[in-house]
PDB file of C-alpha atoms in Angstrom:
ATOM      1  CA  MET A 252      18.261  -7.213 -12.801  1.00 63.00           C
ATOM      2  CA  THR A 253      15.435  -8.315 -10.557  1.00 80.00           C
ATOM      3  CA  VAL A 254      15.007  -9.822  -7.144  1.00 91.00           C
ATOM      4  CA  LYS A 255      13.360 -13.185  -7.046  1.00 95.00           C
ATOM      5  CA  VAL A 256      11.014 -13.438  -4.087  1.00 96.00           C
ATOM      6  CA  SER A 257       9.476 -16.799  -3.173  1.00 96.00           C
ATOM      7  CA  SER A 258       7.429 -17.438   0.232  1.00 95.00           C
ATOM      8  CA  HIS A 259       5.822 -20.268   1.929  1.00 93.00           C
ATOM      9  CA  VAL A 260       4.729 -21.090   5.535  1.00 91.00           C
ATOM     10  CA  ARG A 261       6.667 -23.532   7.286  1.00 87.00           C
ATOM     11  CA  SER A 262       6.272 -24.637  10.992  1.00 81.00           C
ATOM     12  CA  GLY A 263       3.817 -21.748  11.239  1.00 83.00           C
ATOM     13  CA  LEU A 264       6.324 -19.146  10.059  1.00 89.00           C
ATOM     14  CA  THR A 265       6.454 -17.297   6.965  1.00 93.00           C
ATOM     15  CA  VAL A 266       9.608 -17.868   5.099  1.00 95.00           C
ATOM     16  CA  VAL A 267      10.547 -15.441   2.244  1.00 97.00           C
ATOM     17  CA  ALA A 268      13.465 -16.465   0.238  1.00 96.00           C
ATOM     18  CA  LEU A 269      15.150 -13.600  -1.781  1.00 97.00           C
ATOM     19  CA  GLU A 270      17.679 -14.063  -4.723  1.00 96.00           C
ATOM     20  CA  GLY A 271      19.541 -11.421  -6.681  1.00 95.00           C
ATOM     21  CA  GLU A 272      20.707  -7.926  -5.840  1.00 95.00           C
ATOM     22  CA  ILE A 273      18.802  -5.373  -3.711  1.00 96.00           C
ATOM     23  CA  ASN A 274      19.487  -2.080  -5.378  1.00 95.00           C
ATOM     24  CA  SER A 275      17.589   1.158  -6.458  1.00 94.00           C
ATOM     25  CA  THR A 276      16.274  -0.678  -9.564  1.00 95.00           C
ATOM     26  CA  THR A 277      14.869  -3.612  -7.573  1.00 95.00           C
ATOM     27  CA  SER A 278      14.008  -2.072  -4.152  1.00 95.00           C
ATOM     28  CA  GLY A 279      10.597  -0.792  -5.044  1.00 93.00           C
ATOM     29  CA  GLY A 280       9.335  -3.942  -6.381  1.00 94.00           C
ATOM     30  CA  LEU A 281      10.739  -5.832  -3.425  1.00 95.00           C
ATOM     31  CA  GLN A 282       9.028  -3.607  -1.018  1.00 96.00           C
ATOM     32  CA  ALA A 283       5.688  -3.995  -2.705  1.00 95.00           C
ATOM     33  CA  GLU A 284       6.223  -7.951  -2.629  1.00 95.00           C
ATOM     34  CA  LEU A 285       7.363  -8.081   1.085  1.00 96.00           C
ATOM     35  CA  LEU A 286       4.866  -5.668   2.849  1.00 96.00           C
ATOM     36  CA  PRO A 287       1.764  -7.862   2.224  1.00 96.00           C
ATOM     37  CA  LEU A 288       3.584 -10.980   3.442  1.00 94.00           C
ATOM     38  CA  ILE A 289       3.729  -9.484   7.028  1.00 95.00           C
ATOM     39  CA  ALA A 290       0.759 -10.064   9.076  1.00 93.00           C
ATOM     40  CA  GLU A 291      -0.383  -8.945  12.412  1.00 95.00           C
ATOM     41  CA  GLY A 292       1.611 -10.933  15.039  1.00 94.00           C
ATOM     42  CA  ALA A 293       3.250 -12.886  12.367  1.00 92.00           C
ATOM     43  CA  ALA A 294       6.748 -14.155  12.606  1.00 92.00           C
ATOM     44  CA  VAL A 295       8.616 -13.785   9.377  1.00 95.00           C
ATOM     45  CA  LEU A 296      11.941 -15.287   8.288  1.00 95.00           C
ATOM     46  CA  ILE A 297      13.547 -13.424   5.402  1.00 97.00           C
ATOM     47  CA  ASP A 298      16.210 -15.650   3.973  1.00 96.00           C
ATOM     48  CA  LEU A 299      19.005 -13.543   2.293  1.00 96.00           C
ATOM     49  CA  THR A 300      21.195 -16.470   1.378  1.00 95.00           C
ATOM     50  CA  GLY A 301      20.670 -15.731  -2.351  1.00 95.00           C
ATOM     51  CA  ILE A 302      21.310 -11.941  -1.969  1.00 96.00           C
ATOM     52  CA  SER A 303      24.841 -10.928  -3.133  1.00 90.00           C
ATOM     53  CA  TYR A 304      24.499  -7.227  -2.871  1.00 93.00           C
ATOM     54  CA  ILE A 305      22.533  -4.542  -1.121  1.00 94.00           C
ATOM     55  CA  SER A 306      22.583  -0.779  -1.707  1.00 95.00           C
ATOM     56  CA  SER A 307      21.267   2.061   0.585  1.00 94.00           C
ATOM     57  CA  ALA A 308      18.103   1.767  -1.484  1.00 95.00           C
ATOM     58  CA  GLY A 309      17.991  -1.887  -0.303  1.00 95.00           C
ATOM     59  CA  LEU A 310      18.662  -0.771   3.217  1.00 95.00           C
ATOM     60  CA  ARG A 311      15.918   1.815   3.035  1.00 96.00           C
ATOM     61  CA  THR A 312      13.416  -0.991   1.844  1.00 96.00           C
ATOM     62  CA  LEU A 313      14.391  -3.427   4.715  1.00 96.00           C
ATOM     63  CA  LEU A 314      13.826  -0.414   7.257  1.00 95.00           C
ATOM     64  CA  ILE A 315      10.314   0.181   5.839  1.00 96.00           C
ATOM     65  CA  VAL A 316       9.615  -3.599   6.179  1.00 96.00           C
ATOM     66  CA  HIS A 317      11.048  -3.342   9.770  1.00 96.00           C
ATOM     67  CA  ARG A 318       8.778  -0.379  10.626  1.00 97.00           C
ATOM     68  CA  HIS A 319       5.804  -2.060   9.060  1.00 97.00           C
ATOM     69  CA  ALA A 320       6.322  -5.155  11.250  1.00 97.00           C
ATOM     70  CA  GLN A 321       6.518  -3.088  14.283  1.00 97.00           C
ATOM     71  CA  GLN A 322       3.271  -1.472  13.401  1.00 97.00           C
ATOM     72  CA  LEU A 323       1.696  -5.001  13.217  1.00 97.00           C
ATOM     73  CA  ALA A 324       3.459  -6.416  16.333  1.00 97.00           C
ATOM     74  CA  ALA A 325       5.391  -8.838  13.890  1.00 96.00           C
ATOM     75  CA  GLU A 326       8.798 -10.242  14.286  1.00 94.00           C
ATOM     76  CA  ILE A 327      11.348 -10.145  11.271  1.00 95.00           C
ATOM     77  CA  THR A 328      14.300 -12.370  11.392  1.00 95.00           C
ATOM     78  CA  LEU A 329      16.922 -12.096   8.740  1.00 96.00           C
ATOM     79  CA  VAL A 330      18.606 -15.408   7.869  1.00 96.00           C
ATOM     80  CA  GLY A 331      21.717 -16.293   5.864  1.00 94.00           C
ATOM     81  CA  LEU A 332      23.548 -12.906   5.418  1.00 95.00           C
ATOM     82  CA  SER A 333      26.522 -12.919   3.217  1.00 93.00           C
ATOM     83  CA  GLU A 334      29.839 -11.481   4.571  1.00 93.00           C
ATOM     84  CA  GLU A 335      29.236  -8.433   2.203  1.00 93.00           C
ATOM     85  CA  VAL A 336      25.539  -7.901   3.039  1.00 93.00           C
ATOM     86  CA  SER A 337      26.365  -8.376   6.893  1.00 94.00           C
ATOM     87  CA  PHE A 338      29.172  -5.829   6.607  1.00 94.00           C
ATOM     88  CA  VAL A 339      26.999  -3.117   5.019  1.00 93.00           C
ATOM     89  CA  MET A 340      24.272  -3.627   7.582  1.00 94.00           C
ATOM     90  CA  SER A 341      26.718  -3.603  10.516  1.00 93.00           C
ATOM     91  CA  ALA A 342      28.587  -0.592   9.366  1.00 94.00           C
ATOM     92  CA  THR A 343      25.400   1.407   8.613  1.00 93.00           C
ATOM     93  CA  GLY A 344      23.717   0.200  12.059  1.00 93.00           C
ATOM     94  CA  PHE A 345      20.810  -1.542  10.144  1.00 92.00           C
ATOM     95  CA  LEU A 346      21.576  -5.034  12.007  1.00 91.00           C
ATOM     96  CA  ASP A 347      20.463  -3.432  15.179  1.00 91.00           C
ATOM     97  CA  PHE A 348      16.768  -3.342  13.731  1.00 92.00           C
ATOM     98  CA  PHE A 349      16.601  -7.179  13.245  1.00 93.00           C
ATOM     99  CA  ARG A 350      16.992 -10.497  14.751  1.00 92.00           C
ATOM    100  CA  VAL A 351      19.707 -12.227  12.676  1.00 94.00           C
ATOM    101  CA  ALA A 352      20.192 -15.901  12.394  1.00 92.00           C
ATOM    102  CA  GLU A 353      22.915 -18.037  10.518  1.00 87.00           C
ATOM    103  CA  ASP A 354      20.945 -20.884   9.199  1.00 87.00           C
ATOM    104  CA  LEU A 355      17.328 -21.261   8.061  1.00 85.00           C
ATOM    105  CA  ASP A 356      16.967 -24.646   9.256  1.00 83.00           C
ATOM    106  CA  ALA A 357      18.317 -23.932  12.594  1.00 83.00           C
ATOM    107  CA  GLU A 358      15.913 -21.017  12.944  1.00 83.00           C
ATOM    108  CA  LEU A 359      13.030 -22.990  11.993  1.00 81.00           C
ATOM    109  CA  GLU A 360      13.832 -25.478  14.615  1.00 81.00           C
ATOM    110  CA  ARG A 361      14.266 -23.003  17.404  1.00 81.00           C
ATOM    111  CA  ALA A 362      10.973 -21.201  16.568  1.00 75.00           C
ATOM    112  CA  THR A 363       9.159 -24.686  17.013  1.00 74.00           C
ATOM    113  CA  ARG A 364      10.512 -25.486  20.334  1.00 71.00           C
TER     114      ARG A 364
END
């Protein structure tokens, strides 16, 4: 199993869509793909709509992404968390590290105001 990563710039924001499961098998490759997409001062939306499962290894990857973004004064927003992913991130305190939005289009609209 892999995590499919696609990215594009929309309304001045980097949008990264993920699809699959983030676990110990996929988290290293995902980290390697995500970190270069975070530029200094950038706003990055990570769309997790296609993520059905996240393990502790996946949480660690998101924490590394968060810390990398902090070093670059970039803002990370997680979008489209499933109930399961939201529960895991909430129960472990990881939601506190990120701005969270429900809907990608609404978030893009908010960001361009």
